PDB file of C-alpha atoms in Angstrom:
ATOM      1  CA  UNK L   1      17.149  -0.844  19.806  1.00  0.00           C
ATOM      2  CA  UNK L   2      13.693   0.669  20.166  1.00  0.00           C
ATOM      3  CA  UNK L   3      10.318  -0.353  21.522  1.00  0.00           C
ATOM      4  CA  UNK L   4       8.139  -0.244  18.450  1.00  0.00           C
ATOM      5  CA  UNK L   5       4.376  -0.586  18.176  1.00  0.00           C
ATOM      6  CA  UNK L   6       2.821  -2.038  15.036  1.00  0.00           C
ATOM      7  CA  UNK L   7      -0.930  -1.988  14.332  1.00  0.00           C
ATOM      8  CA  UNK L   8      -2.306  -3.728  11.291  1.00  0.00           C
ATOM      9  CA  UNK L   9      -0.756  -7.136  10.509  1.00  0.00           C
ATOM     10  CA  UNK L  10      -2.344  -8.068   7.176  1.00  0.00           C
ATOM     11  CA  UNK L  11      -0.738  -9.041   3.907  1.00  0.00           C
ATOM     12  CA  UNK L  12       1.672  -6.089   4.053  1.00  0.00           C
ATOM     13  CA  UNK L  13       1.975  -5.451   7.828  1.00  0.00           C
ATOM     14  CA  UNK L  14       2.840  -8.959   8.845  1.00  0.00           C
ATOM     15  CA  UNK L  15       6.199  -9.218   6.973  1.00  0.00           C
ATOM     16  CA  UNK L  16       7.015  -5.558   7.693  1.00  0.00           C
ATOM     17  CA  UNK L  17       6.635  -6.180  11.396  1.00  0.00           C
ATOM     18  CA  UNK L  18       8.717  -9.333  11.067  1.00  0.00           C
ATOM     19  CA  UNK L  19      11.620  -7.362   9.647  1.00  0.00           C
ATOM     20  CA  UNK L  20      11.525  -5.050  12.670  1.00  0.00           C
ATOM     21  CA  UNK L  21      11.780  -7.956  15.105  1.00  0.00           C
ATOM     22  CA  UNK L  22      14.593  -9.495  13.019  1.00  0.00           C
ATOM     23  CA  UNK L  23      16.342  -6.139  13.255  1.00  0.00           C
ATOM     24  CA  UNK L  24      16.507  -6.549  17.012  1.00  0.00           C
ATOM     25  CA  UNK L  25      13.635  -4.280  18.059  1.00  0.00           C
ATOM     26  CA  UNK L  26      11.025  -5.158  20.674  1.00  0.00           C
ATOM     27  CA  UNK L  27       7.619  -5.218  18.967  1.00  0.00           C
ATOM     28  CA  UNK L  28       4.268  -4.515  20.583  1.00  0.00           C
ATOM     29  CA  UNK L  29       1.547  -5.620  18.174  1.00  0.00           C
ATOM     30  CA  UNK L  30      -2.127  -5.241  17.629  1.00  0.00           C
ATOM     31  CA  UNK L  31      -4.372  -6.262  14.756  1.00  0.00           C
ATOM     32  CA  UNK L  32      -8.131  -6.558  14.216  1.00  0.00           C
ATOM     33  CA  UNK L  33      -7.662 -10.255  13.293  1.00  0.00           C
ATOM     34  CA  UNK L  34      -5.247 -10.940  16.160  1.00  0.00           C
ATOM     35  CA  UNK L  35      -1.454 -11.105  16.203  1.00  0.00           C
ATOM     36  CA  UNK L  36      -0.251 -13.863  13.866  1.00  0.00           C
ATOM     37  CA  UNK L  37       1.374 -16.846  15.627  1.00  0.00           C
ATOM     38  CA  UNK L  38       4.486 -16.536  13.483  1.00  0.00           C
ATOM     39  CA  UNK L  39       5.146 -13.052  14.958  1.00  0.00           C
ATOM     40  CA  UNK L  40       4.427 -14.215  18.465  1.00  0.00           C
ATOM     41  CA  UNK L  41       6.927 -17.054  17.896  1.00  0.00           C
ATOM     42  CA  UNK L  42       9.485 -14.360  16.815  1.00  0.00           C
ATOM     43  CA  UNK L  43       8.920 -12.501  20.088  1.00  0.00           C
ATOM     44  CA  UNK L  44       6.185 -10.022  19.323  1.00  0.00           C
ATOM     45  CA  UNK L  45       4.054  -9.000  22.336  1.00  0.00           C
ATOM     46  CA  UNK L  46       0.338  -8.855  21.627  1.00  0.00           C
ATOM     47  CA  UNK L  47      -1.522  -5.834  22.953  1.00  0.00           C
ATOM     48  CA  UNK L  48      -5.276  -5.427  23.584  1.00  0.00           C
ATOM     49  CA  UNK L  49      -5.643  -2.118  21.703  1.00  0.00           C
ATOM     50  CA  UNK L  50      -3.958   0.946  20.288  1.00  0.00           C
ATOM     51  CA  UNK L  51      -3.743   2.622  23.663  1.00  0.00           C
ATOM     52  CA  UNK L  52      -1.731  -0.247  25.138  1.00  0.00           C
ATOM     53  CA  UNK L  53       0.594  -0.233  22.109  1.00  0.00           C
ATOM     54  CA  UNK L  54       1.156   3.512  22.507  1.00  0.00           C
ATOM     55  CA  UNK L  55       1.820   3.254  26.202  1.00  0.00           C
ATOM     56  CA  UNK L  56       4.553   0.610  25.695  1.00  0.00           C
ATOM     57  CA  UNK L  57       6.218   1.816  22.457  1.00  0.00           C
ATOM     58  CA  UNK L  58       8.255   4.886  21.565  1.00  0.00           C
ATOM     59  CA  UNK L  59       7.429   4.709  17.870  1.00  0.00           C
ATOM     60  CA  UNK L  60       3.971   3.528  16.807  1.00  0.00           C
ATOM     61  CA  UNK L  61       3.467   2.272  13.240  1.00  0.00           C
ATOM     62  CA  UNK L  62       0.039   1.805  11.633  1.00  0.00           C
ATOM     63  CA  UNK L  63      -0.571  -0.152   8.435  1.00  0.00           C
ATOM     64  CA  UNK L  64      -4.273  -0.119   7.774  1.00  0.00           C
ATOM     65  CA  UNK L  65      -6.674  -0.342   4.770  1.00  0.00           C
ATOM     66  CA  UNK L  66      -8.291   3.095   4.611  1.00  0.00           C
ATOM     67  CA  UNK L  67      -8.675   6.589   6.101  1.00  0.00           C
ATOM     68  CA  UNK L  68     -11.532   5.736   8.504  1.00  0.00           C
ATOM     69  CA  UNK L  69      -9.542   2.732   9.847  1.00  0.00           C
ATOM     70  CA  UNK L  70      -6.565   4.962  10.634  1.00  0.00           C
ATOM     71  CA  UNK L  71      -8.825   7.557  12.282  1.00  0.00           C
ATOM     72  CA  UNK L  72     -10.501   4.919  14.440  1.00  0.00           C
ATOM     73  CA  UNK L  73      -7.212   3.361  15.543  1.00  0.00           C
ATOM     74  CA  UNK L  74      -5.621   6.688  16.358  1.00  0.00           C
ATOM     75  CA  UNK L  75      -8.542   8.603  17.919  1.00  0.00           C
ATOM     76  CA  UNK L  76     -11.289   6.109  18.681  1.00  0.00           C
ATOM     77  CA  UNK L  77     -12.054   4.592  22.088  1.00  0.00           C
ATOM     78  CA  UNK L  78      -8.972   2.741  23.281  1.00  0.00           C
ATOM     79  CA  UNK L  79      -6.968   4.296  20.480  1.00  0.00           C
ATOM     80  CA  UNK L  80      -3.342   5.317  20.115  1.00  0.00           C
ATOM     81  CA  UNK L  81      -3.920   8.944  21.174  1.00  0.00           C
ATOM     82  CA  UNK L  82      -5.130   7.795  24.624  1.00  0.00           C
ATOM     83  CA  UNK L  83      -1.737   6.124  25.312  1.00  0.00           C
ATOM     84  CA  UNK L  84       0.611   8.741  23.924  1.00  0.00           C
ATOM     85  CA  UNK L  85       2.992  10.830  26.033  1.00  0.00           C
ATOM     86  CA  UNK L  86       5.109  13.717  24.764  1.00  0.00           C
ATOM     87  CA  UNK L  87       8.090  12.824  22.580  1.00  0.00           C
ATOM     88  CA  UNK L  88       6.713   9.760  20.932  1.00  0.00           C
ATOM     89  CA  UNK L  89       6.382   9.365  17.137  1.00  0.00           C
ATOM     90  CA  UNK L  90       3.337   8.077  15.244  1.00  0.00           C
ATOM     91  CA  UNK L  91       4.149   6.681  11.767  1.00  0.00           C
ATOM     92  CA  UNK L  92       1.230   5.912   9.429  1.00  0.00           C
ATOM     93  CA  UNK L  93       2.342   3.649   6.592  1.00  0.00           C
ATOM     94  CA  UNK L  94      -1.192   3.145   5.278  1.00  0.00           C
ATOM     95  CA  UNK L  95      -2.306   4.691   1.950  1.00  0.00           C
ATOM     96  CA  UNK L  96      -4.949   7.233   2.932  1.00  0.00           C
ATOM     97  CA  UNK L  97      -6.281  10.749   2.222  1.00  0.00           C
ATOM     98  CA  UNK L  98      -3.573  13.498   2.185  1.00  0.00           C
ATOM     99  CA  UNK L  99      -6.123  16.016   3.465  1.00  0.00           C
ATOM    100  CA  UNK L 100      -7.160  13.896   6.438  1.00  0.00           C
ATOM    101  CA  UNK L 101      -3.525  13.057   7.101  1.00  0.00           C
ATOM    102  CA  UNK L 102      -2.760  16.723   7.721  1.00  0.00           C
ATOM    103  CA  UNK L 103      -5.592  16.834  10.262  1.00  0.00           C
ATOM    104  CA  UNK L 104      -4.388  13.686  11.990  1.00  0.00           C
ATOM    105  CA  UNK L 105      -0.883  15.174  12.224  1.00  0.00           C
ATOM    106  CA  UNK L 106      -2.206  18.334  13.873  1.00  0.00           C
ATOM    107  CA  UNK L 107      -4.053  16.300  16.532  1.00  0.00           C
ATOM    108  CA  UNK L 108      -0.977  14.146  17.270  1.00  0.00           C
ATOM    109  CA  UNK L 109       1.270  17.259  17.365  1.00  0.00           C
ATOM    110  CA  UNK L 110      -1.112  18.815  19.918  1.00  0.00           C
ATOM    111  CA  UNK L 111      -0.276  15.894  22.264  1.00  0.00           C
ATOM    112  CA  UNK L 112       3.489  16.731  22.019  1.00  0.00           C
ATOM    113  CA  UNK L 113       4.242  13.978  19.527  1.00  0.00           C
ATOM    114  CA  UNK L 114       5.553  13.919  15.987  1.00  0.00           C
ATOM    115  CA  UNK L 115       3.683  12.388  13.070  1.00  0.00           C
ATOM    116  CA  UNK L 116       5.028  10.918   9.841  1.00  0.00           C
ATOM    117  CA  UNK L 117       2.931   9.816   6.872  1.00  0.00           C
ATOM    118  CA  UNK L 118       4.993   7.080   5.202  1.00  0.00           C
ATOM    119  CA  UNK L 119       2.970   5.132   2.680  1.00  0.00           C
ATOM    120  CA  UNK L 120       4.752   2.396   0.718  1.00  0.00           C
ATOM    121  CA  UNK L 121       4.941   0.893  -2.717  1.00  0.00           C
ATOM    122  CA  UNK L 122       6.163  -2.551  -3.698  1.00  0.00           C
ATOM    123  CA  UNK L 123       3.289  -4.795  -2.732  1.00  0.00           C
ATOM    124  CA  UNK L 124       3.500  -8.000  -0.784  1.00  0.00           C
ATOM    125  CA  UNK L 125       6.653  -8.985  -2.762  1.00  0.00           C
ATOM    126  CA  UNK L 126       8.412  -5.850  -1.545  1.00  0.00           C
ATOM    127  CA  UNK L 127       7.105  -6.242   2.038  1.00  0.00           C
ATOM    128  CA  UNK L 128       8.414  -9.783   2.251  1.00  0.00           C
ATOM    129  CA  UNK L 129      11.775  -8.888   0.719  1.00  0.00           C
ATOM    130  CA  UNK L 130      12.206  -5.659   2.769  1.00  0.00           C
ATOM    131  CA  UNK L 131      12.588  -3.659  -0.444  1.00  0.00           C
ATOM    132  CA  UNK L 132       9.580  -1.325  -0.236  1.00  0.00           C
ATOM    133  CA  UNK L 133       9.677   2.213  -1.539  1.00  0.00           C
ATOM    134  CA  UNK L 134       8.699   4.514   1.332  1.00  0.00           C
ATOM    135  CA  UNK L 135       7.462   8.060   0.690  1.00  0.00           C
ATOM    136  CA  UNK L 136       7.564  10.208   3.813  1.00  0.00           C
ATOM    137  CA  UNK L 137       5.920  13.402   4.879  1.00  0.00           C
ATOM    138  CA  UNK L 138       6.812  15.121   8.178  1.00  0.00           C
ATOM    139  CA  UNK L 139       9.501  16.910  10.137  1.00  0.00           C
ATOM    140  CA  UNK L 140      13.203  16.257   9.416  1.00  0.00           C
ATOM    141  CA  UNK L 141      14.148  15.376  12.997  1.00  0.00           C
ATOM    142  CA  UNK L 142      11.446  12.728  13.317  1.00  0.00           C
ATOM    143  CA  UNK L 143      12.349  11.313   9.912  1.00  0.00           C
ATOM    144  CA  UNK L 144      16.011  10.952  10.836  1.00  0.00           C
ATOM    145  CA  UNK L 145      15.047   9.190  14.047  1.00  0.00           C
ATOM    146  CA  UNK L 146      12.816   6.707  12.243  1.00  0.00           C
ATOM    147  CA  UNK L 147      14.961   6.233   9.130  1.00  0.00           C
ATOM    148  CA  UNK L 148      16.888   3.226  10.538  1.00  0.00           C
ATOM    149  CA  UNK L 149      13.562   1.530  11.133  1.00  0.00           C
ATOM    150  CA  UNK L 150      12.415   2.351   7.596  1.00  0.00           C
ATOM    151  CA  UNK L 151      15.642   0.825   6.284  1.00  0.00           C
ATOM    152  CA  UNK L 152      14.654  -2.560   7.761  1.00  0.00           C
ATOM    153  CA  UNK L 153      11.497  -2.512   5.630  1.00  0.00           C
ATOM    154  CA  UNK L 154      12.474  -0.673   2.475  1.00  0.00           C
ATOM    155  CA  UNK L 155      15.268   0.402   0.140  1.00  0.00           C
ATOM    156  CA  UNK L 156      14.129   3.621  -1.556  1.00  0.00           C
ATOM    157  CA  UNK L 157      13.277   5.971   1.288  1.00  0.00           C
ATOM    158  CA  UNK L 158      12.535   9.610   0.537  1.00  0.00           C
ATOM    159  CA  UNK L 159      11.493  12.495   2.757  1.00  0.00           C
ATOM    160  CA  UNK L 160       9.249  14.311   0.263  1.00  0.00           C
ATOM    161  CA  UNK L 161       8.139  17.248   2.418  1.00  0.00           C
ATOM    162  CA  UNK L 162       5.735  18.077   5.179  1.00  0.00           C
ATOM    163  CA  UNK L 163       2.795  16.076   6.573  1.00  0.00           C
ATOM    164  CA  UNK L 164       0.509  14.996   3.742  1.00  0.00           C
ATOM    165  CA  UNK L 165       3.224  15.030   1.106  1.00  0.00           C
ATOM    166  CA  UNK L 166       3.994  11.381   1.565  1.00  0.00           C
ATOM    167  CA  UNK L 167       0.383  10.508   0.960  1.00  0.00           C
ATOM    168  CA  UNK L 168       0.235  12.830  -2.063  1.00  0.00           C
ATOM    169  CA  UNK L 169       3.218  10.987  -3.541  1.00  0.00           C
ATOM    170  CA  UNK L 170       1.587   7.623  -2.935  1.00  0.00           C
ATOM    171  CA  UNK L 171      -1.562   8.808  -4.773  1.00  0.00           C
ATOM    172  CA  UNK L 172       0.646   9.838  -7.698  1.00  0.00           C
ATOM    173  CA  UNK L 173       2.311   6.401  -7.576  1.00  0.00           C
ATOM    174  CA  UNK L 174      -1.086   4.660  -7.697  1.00  0.00           C
ATOM    175  CA  UNK L 175      -2.124   6.722 -10.738  1.00  0.00           C
ATOM    176  CA  UNK L 176       0.990   5.540 -12.587  1.00  0.00           C
ATOM    177  CA  UNK L 177       0.598   1.933 -11.463  1.00  0.00           C
ATOM    178  CA  UNK L 178      -3.063   1.748 -12.461  1.00  0.00           C
ATOM    179  CA  UNK L 179      -2.436   3.283 -15.954  1.00  0.00           C
ATOM    180  CA  UNK L 180       0.493   0.980 -16.503  1.00  0.00           C
ATOM    181  CA  UNK L 181      -1.519  -2.135 -15.531  1.00  0.00           C
ATOM    182  CA  UNK L 182      -4.197  -0.989 -17.971  1.00  0.00           C
ATOM    183  CA  UNK L 183      -1.593  -0.520 -20.744  1.00  0.00           C
ATOM    184  CA  UNK L 184       0.014  -3.900 -20.132  1.00  0.00           C
ATOM    185  CA  UNK L 185      -3.385  -5.548 -20.105  1.00  0.00           C
ATOM    186  CA  UNK L 186      -4.403  -3.913 -23.398  1.00  0.00           C
ATOM    187  CA  UNK L 187      -1.132  -4.851 -25.028  1.00  0.00           C
ATOM    188  CA  UNK L 188      -1.253  -8.500 -23.987  1.00  0.00           C
ATOM    189  CA  UNK L 189      -4.933  -8.886 -24.984  1.00  0.00           C
ATOM    190  CA  UNK L 190      -4.149  -7.311 -28.392  1.00  0.00           C
ATOM    191  CA  UNK L 191      -1.090  -9.493 -28.989  1.00  0.00           C
ATOM    192  CA  UNK L 192      -2.725 -12.677 -27.837  1.00  0.00           C
ATOM    193  CA  UNK L 193      -5.913 -12.146 -29.939  1.00  0.00           C
ATOM    194  CA  UNK L 194      -3.686 -11.397 -32.963  1.00  0.00           C
ATOM    195  CA  UNK L 195      -2.300 -14.923 -32.544  1.00  0.00           C
ATOM    196  CA  UNK L 196       1.067 -14.215 -30.873  1.00  0.00           C
ATOM    197  CA  UNK L 197       2.272 -16.150 -27.814  1.00  0.00           C
ATOM    198  CA  UNK L 198       1.698 -13.659 -24.923  1.00  0.00           C
ATOM    199  CA  UNK L 199       4.559 -15.081 -22.876  1.00  0.00           C
ATOM    200  CA  UNK L 200       7.037 -14.526 -25.701  1.00  0.00           C
ATOM    201  CA  UNK L 201       5.581 -11.104 -26.448  1.00  0.00           C
ATOM    202  CA  UNK L 202       6.150 -10.126 -22.812  1.00  0.00           C
ATOM    203  CA  UNK L 203       9.700 -11.575 -22.941  1.00  0.00           C
ATOM    204  CA  UNK L 204      10.477  -9.463 -26.021  1.00  0.00           C
ATOM    205  CA  UNK L 205       8.943  -6.299 -24.565  1.00  0.00           C
ATOM    206  CA  UNK L 206      11.024  -6.713 -21.340  1.00  0.00           C
ATOM    207  CA  UNK L 207      14.135  -5.972 -23.423  1.00  0.00           C
ATOM    208  CA  UNK L 208      12.800  -2.748 -24.940  1.00  0.00           C
ATOM    209  CA  UNK L 209      11.640   0.711 -24.006  1.00  0.00           C
ATOM    210  CA  UNK L 210       8.256  -0.680 -22.930  1.00  0.00           C
ATOM    211  CA  UNK L 211       9.935  -2.641 -20.091  1.00  0.00           C
ATOM    212  CA  UNK L 212       8.599  -1.967 -16.579  1.00  0.00           C
ATOM    213  CA  UNK L 213       8.191  -3.589 -13.224  1.00  0.00           C
ATOM    214  CA  UNK L 214       4.444  -3.820 -13.970  1.00  0.00           C
ATOM    215  CA  UNK L 215       5.161  -5.686 -17.274  1.00  0.00           C
ATOM    216  CA  UNK L 216       7.538  -7.957 -15.383  1.00  0.00           C
ATOM    217  CA  UNK L 217       5.423  -8.869 -12.375  1.00  0.00           C
ATOM    218  CA  UNK L 218       1.831  -8.170 -13.388  1.00  0.00           C
ATOM    219  CA  UNK L 219       2.258  -9.171 -16.984  1.00  0.00           C
ATOM    220  CA  UNK L 220       3.341 -12.553 -15.763  1.00  0.00           C
ATOM    221  CA  UNK L 221       0.279 -12.719 -13.436  1.00  0.00           C
ATOM    222  CA  UNK L 222      -1.996 -11.994 -16.379  1.00  0.00           C
ATOM    223  CA  UNK L 223      -0.439 -14.702 -18.566  1.00  0.00           C
ATOM    224  CA  UNK L 224      -0.353 -17.332 -15.782  1.00  0.00           C
ATOM    225  CA  UNK L 225      -3.822 -16.360 -14.548  1.00  0.00           C
ATOM    226  CA  UNK L 226      -2.535 -15.747 -11.025  1.00  0.00           C
ATOM    227  CA  UNK L 227      -4.927 -13.205  -9.503  1.00  0.00           C
ATOM    228  CA  UNK L 228      -4.565 -14.073  -5.803  1.00  0.00           C
ATOM    229  CA  UNK L 229      -3.621 -10.800  -3.990  1.00  0.00           C
ATOM    230  CA  UNK L 230      -1.027  -9.173  -3.767  1.00  0.00           C
ATOM    231  CA  UNK L 231      -2.677  -5.874  -3.682  1.00  0.00           C
ATOM    232  CA  UNK L 232      -6.442  -6.083  -3.822  1.00  0.00           C
ATOM    233  CA  UNK L 233      -8.601  -4.434  -6.507  1.00  0.00           C
ATOM    234  CA  UNK L 234     -10.665  -2.799  -3.722  1.00  0.00           C
ATOM    235  CA  UNK L 235      -7.595  -1.104  -2.290  1.00  0.00           C
ATOM    236  CA  UNK L 236      -6.501   0.337  -5.627  1.00  0.00           C
ATOM    237  CA  UNK L 237     -10.043   1.436  -6.221  1.00  0.00           C
ATOM    238  CA  UNK L 238      -9.881   3.269  -2.972  1.00  0.00           C
ATOM    239  CA  UNK L 239      -6.567   4.898  -3.953  1.00  0.00           C
ATOM    240  CA  UNK L 240      -7.935   6.125  -7.300  1.00  0.00           C
ATOM    241  CA  UNK L 241     -10.941   7.552  -5.486  1.00  0.00           C
ATOM    242  CA  UNK L 242      -8.460   9.622  -3.451  1.00  0.00           C
ATOM    243  CA  UNK L 243      -6.788  10.722  -6.672  1.00  0.00           C
ATOM    244  CA  UNK L 244     -10.048  11.757  -8.309  1.00  0.00           C
ATOM    245  CA  UNK L 245     -11.374  13.513  -5.181  1.00  0.00           C
ATOM    246  CA  UNK L 246      -8.085  15.433  -4.930  1.00  0.00           C
ATOM    247  CA  UNK L 247      -8.212  16.281  -8.618  1.00  0.00           C
ATOM    248  CA  UNK L 248     -11.713  17.775  -8.270  1.00  0.00           C
ATOM    249  CA  UNK L 249     -10.604  19.904  -5.337  1.00  0.00           C
ATOM    250  CA  UNK L 250      -7.546  21.112  -7.285  1.00  0.00           C
ATOM    251  CA  UNK L 251      -9.408  21.676 -10.571  1.00  0.00           C
ATOM    252  CA  UNK L 252      -7.289  19.113 -12.333  1.00  0.00           C
ATOM    253  CA  UNK L 253      -8.503  16.646 -15.015  1.00  0.00           C
ATOM    254  CA  UNK L 254      -7.281  13.045 -14.730  1.00  0.00           C
ATOM    255  CA  UNK L 255      -9.108  11.388 -17.653  1.00  0.00           C
ATOM    256  CA  UNK L 256      -7.128   8.165 -17.807  1.00  0.00           C
ATOM    257  CA  UNK L 257      -7.214   7.735 -14.064  1.00  0.00           C
ATOM    258  CA  UNK L 258     -11.017   7.964 -14.306  1.00  0.00           C
ATOM    259  CA  UNK L 259     -11.001   5.271 -16.977  1.00  0.00           C
ATOM    260  CA  UNK L 260      -8.953   2.932 -14.811  1.00  0.00           C
ATOM    261  CA  UNK L 261     -11.270   3.599 -11.958  1.00  0.00           C
ATOM    262  CA  UNK L 262     -14.268   2.541 -14.061  1.00  0.00           C
ATOM    263  CA  UNK L 263     -12.460  -0.643 -15.007  1.00  0.00           C
ATOM    264  CA  UNK L 264     -11.837  -1.358 -11.319  1.00  0.00           C
ATOM    265  CA  UNK L 265     -15.467  -0.564 -10.616  1.00  0.00           C
ATOM    266  CA  UNK L 266     -16.413  -3.200 -13.229  1.00  0.00           C
ATOM    267  CA  UNK L 267     -14.061  -5.695 -11.622  1.00  0.00           C
ATOM    268  CA  UNK L 268     -15.719  -5.176  -8.228  1.00  0.00           C
ATOM    269  CA  UNK L 269     -19.187  -5.498  -9.800  1.00  0.00           C
ATOM    270  CA  UNK L 270     -18.017  -8.859 -11.245  1.00  0.00           C
ATOM    271  CA  UNK L 271     -17.122 -10.050  -7.712  1.00  0.00           C
ATOM    272  CA  UNK L 272     -13.464  -9.199  -7.945  1.00  0.00           C
ATOM    273  CA  UNK L 273     -12.905  -6.831  -5.009  1.00  0.00           C
ATOM    274  CA  UNK L 274     -10.465  -9.327  -3.491  1.00  0.00           C
ATOM    275  CA  UNK L 275      -8.642 -10.106  -6.788  1.00  0.00           C
ATOM    276  CA  UNK L 276      -5.112  -8.795  -7.300  1.00  0.00           C
ATOM    277  CA  UNK L 277      -5.156  -5.413  -9.027  1.00  0.00           C
ATOM    278  CA  UNK L 278      -3.517  -6.938 -12.121  1.00  0.00           C
ATOM    279  CA  UNK L 279      -6.948  -8.563 -12.621  1.00  0.00           C
ATOM    280  CA  UNK L 280      -8.027  -5.267 -14.291  1.00  0.00           C
ATOM    281  CA  UNK L 281      -7.136  -7.309 -17.395  1.00  0.00           C
ATOM    282  CA  UNK L 282     -10.206  -9.509 -16.821  1.00  0.00           C
ATOM    283  CA  UNK L 283     -12.424  -6.525 -17.552  1.00  0.00           C
ATOM    284  CA  UNK L 284     -10.418  -5.725 -20.721  1.00  0.00           C
ATOM    285  CA  UNK L 285     -10.792  -9.377 -21.736  1.00  0.00           C
ATOM    286  CA  UNK L 286     -14.494  -9.179 -21.221  1.00  0.00           C
ATOM    287  CA  UNK L 287     -14.708  -6.165 -23.453  1.00  0.00           C
ATOM    288  CA  UNK L 288     -12.694  -8.037 -26.134  1.00  0.00           C
ATOM    289  CA  UNK L 289     -14.595 -11.325 -25.589  1.00  0.00           C
ATOM    290  CA  UNK L 290     -11.197 -12.935 -25.507  1.00  0.00           C
ATOM    291  CA  UNK L 291      -8.920 -14.265 -22.729  1.00  0.00           C
ATOM    292  CA  UNK L 292      -5.129 -14.035 -22.921  1.00  0.00           C
ATOM    293  CA  UNK L 293      -3.749 -17.344 -24.077  1.00  0.00           C
ATOM    294  CA  UNK L 294      -7.036 -18.452 -25.582  1.00  0.00           C
ATOM    295  CA  UNK L 295      -6.761 -20.325 -28.934  1.00  0.00           C
TER     296      UNK L 295
END
């Protein structure tokens, strides 16, 4: 059993941290909004800042919204770097810039510690169930040491390559997810406006080649009008920004990713930054002047 630090206890981080406690580990926690009472009741120990977490834990996990948040928690005043001693491992499970991740890893390595970037896919459903997909970049030895901890939070765990490769994989994941949400939204708007029952259309499609996890989970959200997050529009918008920034630097064209980003931009402009990302369909409905299920 290990002493584990966990920083960032939001929609995703809270259940992930809970699985680590349930697995028998001692958890030192810190979050901008405070450590949730449910984790304290499970035995989590609240810490004042990242430095205190790093001083008390052997493995420090971060699960934060964006690149600047990770940078501040790791290297800001009272940050993780101030509490590290040689031999510890920093594991960033946020979804952030692959380029900045490589720089963060170099700084942590200079302190005699290993760094793993280990972003996840599966949303709040996967976080609660402990079935997240975890895409890891970093050294083999550190990965093998942390793998039993990953196995408490996820099921499909892959060491992709070196530092930054985990984040690159997550960006690729977010491209596929966004484009699939858009495709499911278009299909259900089309079918519903044509007069078909969208719930039955979805049921039929789930048995064919168009079946996907997005059609299963997010298609149901669209039909039932359940747009409480989940995974917020603003976070997916951020991830597609990373994709498009990376594409520009690589000289790669991502035309459909750009289209999905514009749809998310429109959702944010309509006040939907905190909607679930399946709410991209609301923008498609606005363009069609028709809502799924409307008679």
